[in-house]
Short mmCIF file of C-alpha atoms and ligand atoms in Angstrom, two decimals:
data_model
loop_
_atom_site.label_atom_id
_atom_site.label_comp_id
_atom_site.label_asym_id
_atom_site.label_seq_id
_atom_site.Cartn_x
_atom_site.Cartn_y
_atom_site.Cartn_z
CA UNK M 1 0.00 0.00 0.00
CA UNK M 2 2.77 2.21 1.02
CA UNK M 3 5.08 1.38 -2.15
CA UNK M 4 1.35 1.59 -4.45
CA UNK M 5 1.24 5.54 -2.85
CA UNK M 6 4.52 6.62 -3.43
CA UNK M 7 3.95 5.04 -7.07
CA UNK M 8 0.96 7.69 -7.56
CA UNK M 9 2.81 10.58 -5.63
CA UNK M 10 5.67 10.17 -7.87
CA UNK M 11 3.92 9.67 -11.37
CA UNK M 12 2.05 12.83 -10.45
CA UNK M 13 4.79 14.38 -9.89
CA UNK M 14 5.73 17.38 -12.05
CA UNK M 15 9.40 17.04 -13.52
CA UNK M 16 10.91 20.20 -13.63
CA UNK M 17 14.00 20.72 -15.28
CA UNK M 18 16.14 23.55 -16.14
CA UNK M 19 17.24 22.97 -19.76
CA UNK M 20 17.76 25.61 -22.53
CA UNK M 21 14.86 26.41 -24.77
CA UNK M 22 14.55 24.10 -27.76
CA UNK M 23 17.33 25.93 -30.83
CA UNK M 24 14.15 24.42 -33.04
CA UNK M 25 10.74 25.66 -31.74
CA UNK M 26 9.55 23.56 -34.68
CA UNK M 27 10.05 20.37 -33.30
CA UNK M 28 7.48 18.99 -30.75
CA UNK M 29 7.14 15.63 -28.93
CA UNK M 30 4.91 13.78 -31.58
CA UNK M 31 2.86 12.64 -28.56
CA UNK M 32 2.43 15.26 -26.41
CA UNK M 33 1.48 18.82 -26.72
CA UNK M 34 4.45 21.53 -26.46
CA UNK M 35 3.42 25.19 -24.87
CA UNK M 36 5.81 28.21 -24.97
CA UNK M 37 5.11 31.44 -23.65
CA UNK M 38 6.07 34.00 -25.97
CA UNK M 39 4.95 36.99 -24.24
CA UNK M 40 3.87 37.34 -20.59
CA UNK M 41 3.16 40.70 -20.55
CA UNK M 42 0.25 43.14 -20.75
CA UNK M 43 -0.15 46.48 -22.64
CA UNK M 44 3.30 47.79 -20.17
CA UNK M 45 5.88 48.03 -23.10
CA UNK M 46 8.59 46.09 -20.58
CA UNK M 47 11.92 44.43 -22.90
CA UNK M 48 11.41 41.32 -20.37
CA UNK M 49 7.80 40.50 -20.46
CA UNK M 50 6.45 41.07 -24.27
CA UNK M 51 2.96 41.20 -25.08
CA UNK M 52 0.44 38.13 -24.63
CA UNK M 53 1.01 35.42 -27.37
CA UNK M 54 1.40 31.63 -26.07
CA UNK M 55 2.09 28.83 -28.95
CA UNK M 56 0.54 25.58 -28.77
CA UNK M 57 2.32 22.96 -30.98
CA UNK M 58 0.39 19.51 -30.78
CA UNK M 59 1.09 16.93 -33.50
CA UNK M 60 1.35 18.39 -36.73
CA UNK M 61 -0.29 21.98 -35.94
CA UNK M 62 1.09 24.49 -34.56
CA UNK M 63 -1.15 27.11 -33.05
CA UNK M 64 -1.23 30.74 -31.73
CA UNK M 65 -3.11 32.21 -29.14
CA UNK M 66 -3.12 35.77 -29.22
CA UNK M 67 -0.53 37.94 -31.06
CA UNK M 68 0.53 40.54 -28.74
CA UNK M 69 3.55 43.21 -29.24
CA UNK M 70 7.03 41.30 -30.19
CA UNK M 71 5.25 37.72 -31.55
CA UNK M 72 7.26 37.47 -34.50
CA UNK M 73 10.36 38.25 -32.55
CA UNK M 74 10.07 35.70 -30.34
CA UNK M 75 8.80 33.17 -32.98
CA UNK M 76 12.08 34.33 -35.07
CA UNK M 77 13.77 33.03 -31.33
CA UNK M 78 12.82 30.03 -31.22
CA UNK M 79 13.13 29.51 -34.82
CA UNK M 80 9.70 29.06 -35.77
CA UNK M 81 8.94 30.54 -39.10
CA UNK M 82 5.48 32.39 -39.64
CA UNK M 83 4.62 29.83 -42.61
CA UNK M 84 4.37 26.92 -40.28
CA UNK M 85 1.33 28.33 -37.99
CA UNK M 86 -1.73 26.69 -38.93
CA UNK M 87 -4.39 29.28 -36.97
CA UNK M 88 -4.51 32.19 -34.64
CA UNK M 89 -7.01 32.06 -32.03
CA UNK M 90 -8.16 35.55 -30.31
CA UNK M 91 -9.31 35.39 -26.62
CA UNK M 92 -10.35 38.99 -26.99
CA UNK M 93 -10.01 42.51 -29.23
CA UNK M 94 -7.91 44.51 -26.34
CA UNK M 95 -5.17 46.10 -27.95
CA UNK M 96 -2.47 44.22 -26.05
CA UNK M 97 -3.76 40.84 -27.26
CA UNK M 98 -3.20 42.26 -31.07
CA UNK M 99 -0.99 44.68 -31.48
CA UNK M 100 1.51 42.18 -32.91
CA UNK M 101 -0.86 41.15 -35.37
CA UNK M 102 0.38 43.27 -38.53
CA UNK M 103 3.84 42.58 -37.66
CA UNK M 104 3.20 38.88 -37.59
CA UNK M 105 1.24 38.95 -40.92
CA UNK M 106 2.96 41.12 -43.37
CA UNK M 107 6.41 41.12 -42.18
CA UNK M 108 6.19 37.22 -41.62
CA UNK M 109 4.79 36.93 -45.39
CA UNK M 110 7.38 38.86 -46.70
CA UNK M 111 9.82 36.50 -44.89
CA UNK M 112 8.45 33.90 -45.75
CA UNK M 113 6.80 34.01 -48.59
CA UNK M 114 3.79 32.32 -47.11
CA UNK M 115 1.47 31.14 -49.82
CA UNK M 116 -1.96 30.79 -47.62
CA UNK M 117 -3.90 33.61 -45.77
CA UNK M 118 -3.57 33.47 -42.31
CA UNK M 119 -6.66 31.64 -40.33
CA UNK M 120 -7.71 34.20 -37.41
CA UNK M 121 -10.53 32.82 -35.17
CA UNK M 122 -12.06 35.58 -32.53
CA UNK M 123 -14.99 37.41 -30.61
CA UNK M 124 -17.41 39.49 -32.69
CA UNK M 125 -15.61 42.16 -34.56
CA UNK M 126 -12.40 39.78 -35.08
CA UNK M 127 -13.91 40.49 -39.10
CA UNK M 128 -14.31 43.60 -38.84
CA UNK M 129 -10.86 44.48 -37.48
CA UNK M 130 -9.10 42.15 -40.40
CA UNK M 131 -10.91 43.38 -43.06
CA UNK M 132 -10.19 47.21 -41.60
CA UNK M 133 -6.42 45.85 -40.86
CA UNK M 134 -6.18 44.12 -44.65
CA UNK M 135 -7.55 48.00 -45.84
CA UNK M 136 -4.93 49.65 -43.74
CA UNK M 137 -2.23 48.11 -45.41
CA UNK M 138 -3.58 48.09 -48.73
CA UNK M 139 -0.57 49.88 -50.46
CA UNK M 140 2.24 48.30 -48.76
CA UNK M 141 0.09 44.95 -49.75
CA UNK M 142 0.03 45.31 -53.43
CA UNK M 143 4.03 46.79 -53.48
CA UNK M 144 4.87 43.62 -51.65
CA UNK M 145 2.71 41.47 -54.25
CA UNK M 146 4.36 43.45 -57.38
CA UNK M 147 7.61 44.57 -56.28
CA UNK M 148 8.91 41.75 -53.65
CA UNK M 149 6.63 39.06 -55.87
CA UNK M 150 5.17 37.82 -52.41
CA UNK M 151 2.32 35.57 -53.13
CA UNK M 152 -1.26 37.06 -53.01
CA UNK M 153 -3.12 34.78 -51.17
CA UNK M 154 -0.45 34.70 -48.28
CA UNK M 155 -1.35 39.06 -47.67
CA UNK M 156 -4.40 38.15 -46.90
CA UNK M 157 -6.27 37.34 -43.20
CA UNK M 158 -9.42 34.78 -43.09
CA UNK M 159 -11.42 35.66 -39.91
CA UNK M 160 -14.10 33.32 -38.16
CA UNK M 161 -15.97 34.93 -35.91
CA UNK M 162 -16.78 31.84 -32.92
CA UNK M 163 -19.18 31.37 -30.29
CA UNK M 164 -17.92 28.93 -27.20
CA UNK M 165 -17.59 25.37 -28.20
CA UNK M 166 -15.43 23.37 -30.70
CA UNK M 167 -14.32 25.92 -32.97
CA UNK M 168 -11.44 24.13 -34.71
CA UNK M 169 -10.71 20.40 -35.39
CA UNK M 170 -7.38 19.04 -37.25
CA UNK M 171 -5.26 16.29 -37.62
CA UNK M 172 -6.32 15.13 -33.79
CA UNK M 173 -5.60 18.60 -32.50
CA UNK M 174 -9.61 20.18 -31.16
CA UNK M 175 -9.46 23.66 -30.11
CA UNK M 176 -12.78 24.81 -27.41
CA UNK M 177 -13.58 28.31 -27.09
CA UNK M 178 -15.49 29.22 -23.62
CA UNK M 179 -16.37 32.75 -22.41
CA UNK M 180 -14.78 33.49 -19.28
CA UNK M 181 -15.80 36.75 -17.34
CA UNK M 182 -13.85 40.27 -18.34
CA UNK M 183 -15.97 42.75 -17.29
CA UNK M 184 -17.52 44.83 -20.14
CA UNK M 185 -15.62 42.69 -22.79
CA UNK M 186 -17.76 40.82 -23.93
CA UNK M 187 -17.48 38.21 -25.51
CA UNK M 188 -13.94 37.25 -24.04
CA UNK M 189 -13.01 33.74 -24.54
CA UNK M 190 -10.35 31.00 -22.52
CA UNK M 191 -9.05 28.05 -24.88
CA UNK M 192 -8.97 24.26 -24.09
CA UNK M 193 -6.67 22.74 -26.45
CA UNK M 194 -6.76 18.86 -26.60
CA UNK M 195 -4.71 16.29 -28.32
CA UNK M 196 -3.83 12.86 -27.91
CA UNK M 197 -5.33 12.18 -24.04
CA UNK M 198 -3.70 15.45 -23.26
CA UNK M 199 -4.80 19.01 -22.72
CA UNK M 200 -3.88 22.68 -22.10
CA UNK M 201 -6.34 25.62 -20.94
CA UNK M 202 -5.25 29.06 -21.76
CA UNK M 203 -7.56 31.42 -19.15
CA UNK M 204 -7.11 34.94 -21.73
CA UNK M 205 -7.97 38.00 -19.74
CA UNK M 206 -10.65 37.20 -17.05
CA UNK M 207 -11.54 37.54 -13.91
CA UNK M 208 -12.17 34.94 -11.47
CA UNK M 209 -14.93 32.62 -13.88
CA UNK M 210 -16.88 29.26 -13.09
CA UNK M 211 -17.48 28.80 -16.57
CA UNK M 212 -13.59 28.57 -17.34
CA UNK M 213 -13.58 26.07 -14.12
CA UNK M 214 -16.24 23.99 -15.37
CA UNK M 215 -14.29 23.84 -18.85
CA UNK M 216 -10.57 23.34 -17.43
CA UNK M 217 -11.23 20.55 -15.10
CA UNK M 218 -8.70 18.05 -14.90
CA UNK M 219 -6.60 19.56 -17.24
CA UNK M 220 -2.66 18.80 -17.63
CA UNK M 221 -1.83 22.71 -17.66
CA UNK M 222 -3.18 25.83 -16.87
CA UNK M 223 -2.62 29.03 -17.87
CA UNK M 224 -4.09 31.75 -16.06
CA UNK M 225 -3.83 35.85 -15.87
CA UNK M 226 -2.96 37.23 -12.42
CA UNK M 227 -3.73 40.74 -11.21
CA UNK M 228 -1.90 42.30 -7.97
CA UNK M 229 -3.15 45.34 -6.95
CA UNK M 230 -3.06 47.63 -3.24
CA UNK M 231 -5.49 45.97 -1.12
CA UNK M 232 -7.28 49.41 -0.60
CA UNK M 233 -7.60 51.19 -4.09
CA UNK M 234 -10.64 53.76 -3.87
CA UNK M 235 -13.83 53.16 -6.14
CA UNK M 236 -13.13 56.71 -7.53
CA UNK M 237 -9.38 55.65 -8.37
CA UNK M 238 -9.13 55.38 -12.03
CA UNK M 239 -6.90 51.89 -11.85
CA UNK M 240 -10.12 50.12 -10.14
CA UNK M 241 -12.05 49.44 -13.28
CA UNK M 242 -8.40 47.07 -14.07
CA UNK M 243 -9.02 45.24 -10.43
CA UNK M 244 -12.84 44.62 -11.64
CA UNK M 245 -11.46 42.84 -14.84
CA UNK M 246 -8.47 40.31 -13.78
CA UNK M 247 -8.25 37.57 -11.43
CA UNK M 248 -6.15 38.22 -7.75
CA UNK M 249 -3.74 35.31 -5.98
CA UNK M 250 -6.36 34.21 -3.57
CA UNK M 251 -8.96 33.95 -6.51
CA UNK M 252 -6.08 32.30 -8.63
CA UNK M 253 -5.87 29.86 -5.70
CA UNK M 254 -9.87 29.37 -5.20
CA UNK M 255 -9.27 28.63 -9.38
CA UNK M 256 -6.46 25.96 -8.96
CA UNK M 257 -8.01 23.98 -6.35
CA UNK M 258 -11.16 23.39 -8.17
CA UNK M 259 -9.83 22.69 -11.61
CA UNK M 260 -7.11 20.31 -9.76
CA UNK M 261 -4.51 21.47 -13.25
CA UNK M 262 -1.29 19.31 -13.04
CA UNK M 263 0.68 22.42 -13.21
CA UNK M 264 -0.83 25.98 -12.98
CA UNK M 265 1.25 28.57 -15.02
CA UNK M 266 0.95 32.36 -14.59
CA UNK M 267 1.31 34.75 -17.64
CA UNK M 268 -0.62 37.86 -18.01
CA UNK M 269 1.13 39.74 -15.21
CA UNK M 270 -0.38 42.84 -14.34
CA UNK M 271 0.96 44.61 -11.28
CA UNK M 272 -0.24 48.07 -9.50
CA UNK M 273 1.35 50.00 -7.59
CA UNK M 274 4.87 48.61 -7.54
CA UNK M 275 3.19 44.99 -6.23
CA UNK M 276 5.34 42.76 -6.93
CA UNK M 277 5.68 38.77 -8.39
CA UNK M 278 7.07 37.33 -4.84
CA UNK M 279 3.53 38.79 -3.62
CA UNK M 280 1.44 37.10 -6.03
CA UNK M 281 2.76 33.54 -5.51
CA UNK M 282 3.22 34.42 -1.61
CA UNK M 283 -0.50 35.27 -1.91
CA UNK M 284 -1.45 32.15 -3.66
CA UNK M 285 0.78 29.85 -2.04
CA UNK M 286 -1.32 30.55 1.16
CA UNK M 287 -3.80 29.02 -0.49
CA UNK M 288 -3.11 26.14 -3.18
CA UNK M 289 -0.47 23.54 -2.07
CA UNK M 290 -0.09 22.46 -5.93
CA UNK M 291 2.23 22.68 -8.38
CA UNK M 292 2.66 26.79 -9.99
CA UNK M 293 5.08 28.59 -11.74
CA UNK M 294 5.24 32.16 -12.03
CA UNK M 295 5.57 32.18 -15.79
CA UNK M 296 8.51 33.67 -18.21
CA UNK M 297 8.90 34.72 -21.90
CA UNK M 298 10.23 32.00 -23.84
CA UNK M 299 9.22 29.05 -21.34
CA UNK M 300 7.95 26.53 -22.67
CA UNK M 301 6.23 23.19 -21.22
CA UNK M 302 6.51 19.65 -23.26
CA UNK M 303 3.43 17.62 -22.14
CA UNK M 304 3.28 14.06 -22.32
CA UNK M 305 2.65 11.65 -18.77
CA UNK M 306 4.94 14.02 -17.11
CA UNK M 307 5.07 17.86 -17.68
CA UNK M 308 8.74 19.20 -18.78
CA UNK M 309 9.38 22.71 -17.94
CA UNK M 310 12.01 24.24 -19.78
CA UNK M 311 12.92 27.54 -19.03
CA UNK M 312 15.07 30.11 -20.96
CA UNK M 313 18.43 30.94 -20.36
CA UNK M 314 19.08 33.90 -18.28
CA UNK M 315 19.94 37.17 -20.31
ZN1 ZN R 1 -4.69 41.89 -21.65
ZN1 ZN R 2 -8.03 42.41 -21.79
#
């Protein structure tokens, strides 16, 4: 009985290691589903925490989820080239989500020389914003066509506007779209990503939401926003409209314990008031004993029966 116990403990165990990021982000674990973090940040234009973009590589696709400010860069880091992304999933249309957006289109076409428009699935008004976005660039699109001979069909974007449920299904790989809770945007969505007995559940921007509970139980990993703010900020103060709209530590924790996630990952750092990270796992440490990890650009998780964390090399 003892032995059968420290079996279980130890096969639940999370296996953290320490390795340097992959040199080919295009390689994944056949089996297993591969998550990096390429931005952790929120609209603050810090060099060390980019805007919010997490890949999802699971079998043959390879997925983006969000395209904040300095995607491409950090694709171009872990040497994944803008051809090879199958989708990009929106969780919502806040500026910081997809601000990288025309970066990652037109300068990784002209890389590239992708042949295929790029797939964008998002909340009402995703269409609206590509077809304005596809307008905007109109003239550098048609030098790039004639002058650069960049193929048409790779300058253009193909929005799908989704509702929550399965919104995309390939090659094994089914993407679900739920609404999680952030404030007045609305619709916001979280993504469950599933592959292969595995799954990952990316939270977007949200505050604390049963629906996302109810949709990432039992998951492998979790990715969830985290807001730290002073614990008295006025009604009148203009940065309390932010605190109604994220998700604090203890919440985080209340989160955690119900969902049960393997490992729970924070990205989508937002911090008032010169709070700092050390607070917000203090804070949630009080109150889930599980396995977190305060999240970092360019980490990156293999998943398969035990979860690899591999985390970049220090700067
Ligand atoms: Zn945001
Ligand atoms: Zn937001």
């Amino acid at each position: 009985m003892k032995r059968l116990s420290l079996t279980v403990i130890l096969s639940l165990l999370v296996l953290i290691s320490f390795a340097q990021i992959n040199k080919d982000g295009s390689q994944v674990n056949v089996s297993g589903i591969k998550v990096t973090l390429l931005g952790t940040g929120t609209p603050q234009p810090l060099m060390e925490r980019f805007g919010p973009s997490i890949l999802v590589q699971a079998g043959s696709e390879t997925l983006l989820f969000d395209a904040g400010r300095g995607c491409l860069q950090r694709l171009h880091q872990i040497k994944l080239d803008y051809d090879k992304i199958n989708a990009l999933f929106l969780t919502h249309l806040h500026s910081d989500h997809i601000v990288g957006l025309p970066d990652l289109w037109l300068t990784g076409w002209l890389i590239t020389k992708r042949a295929t428009p790029l797939k964008v699935f998002g909340p009402l008004g995703t269409k609206e914003m590509a077809e304005y976005l596809q307008k905007a660039f109109a003239y550098d699109i048609k030098i790039r066509v004639e002058d650069d001979k960049a193929p048409q069909e790779g300058g253009k974007l193909s929005a799908t506007e989704i509702q929550q449920g399965v919104i995309y299904e390939e090659n094994g790989v089914k993407v679900i779209a739920f609404e999680v809770d952030h404030g007045v945007v609305k619709p916001a969505f979280g993504y469950r990503i599933e592959y292969n007995g595995h799954s990952v559940v990316l939270s977007g921007d949200t505050r604390y939401s049963e629906n996302l509970i109810s949709f990432a139980k039992g998951t492998d990993l979790l990715v969830h926003e985290v807001m730290i703010a002073p614990d008295t900020l006025s009604k009148s103060d203009p940065r309390y409209n932010i605190t109604q709209h994220h998700t604090t530590p203890t919440q985080a924790a209340q989160i955690f314990n119900q969902v049960k996630p393997k490992l729970a990952v924070y990205s989508h750092i937002v911090k008032l008031s010169g709070r700092t990270e050390d607070e917000i796992m203090n804070r949630t440490k009080t109150d889930y004993s599980g396995a977190l990890i305060m999240g970092q650009d360019l980490m990156s998780f293999s998943i398969g029966d035990t979860i690899i964390v591999n985390r970049p090399q220090s700067k």
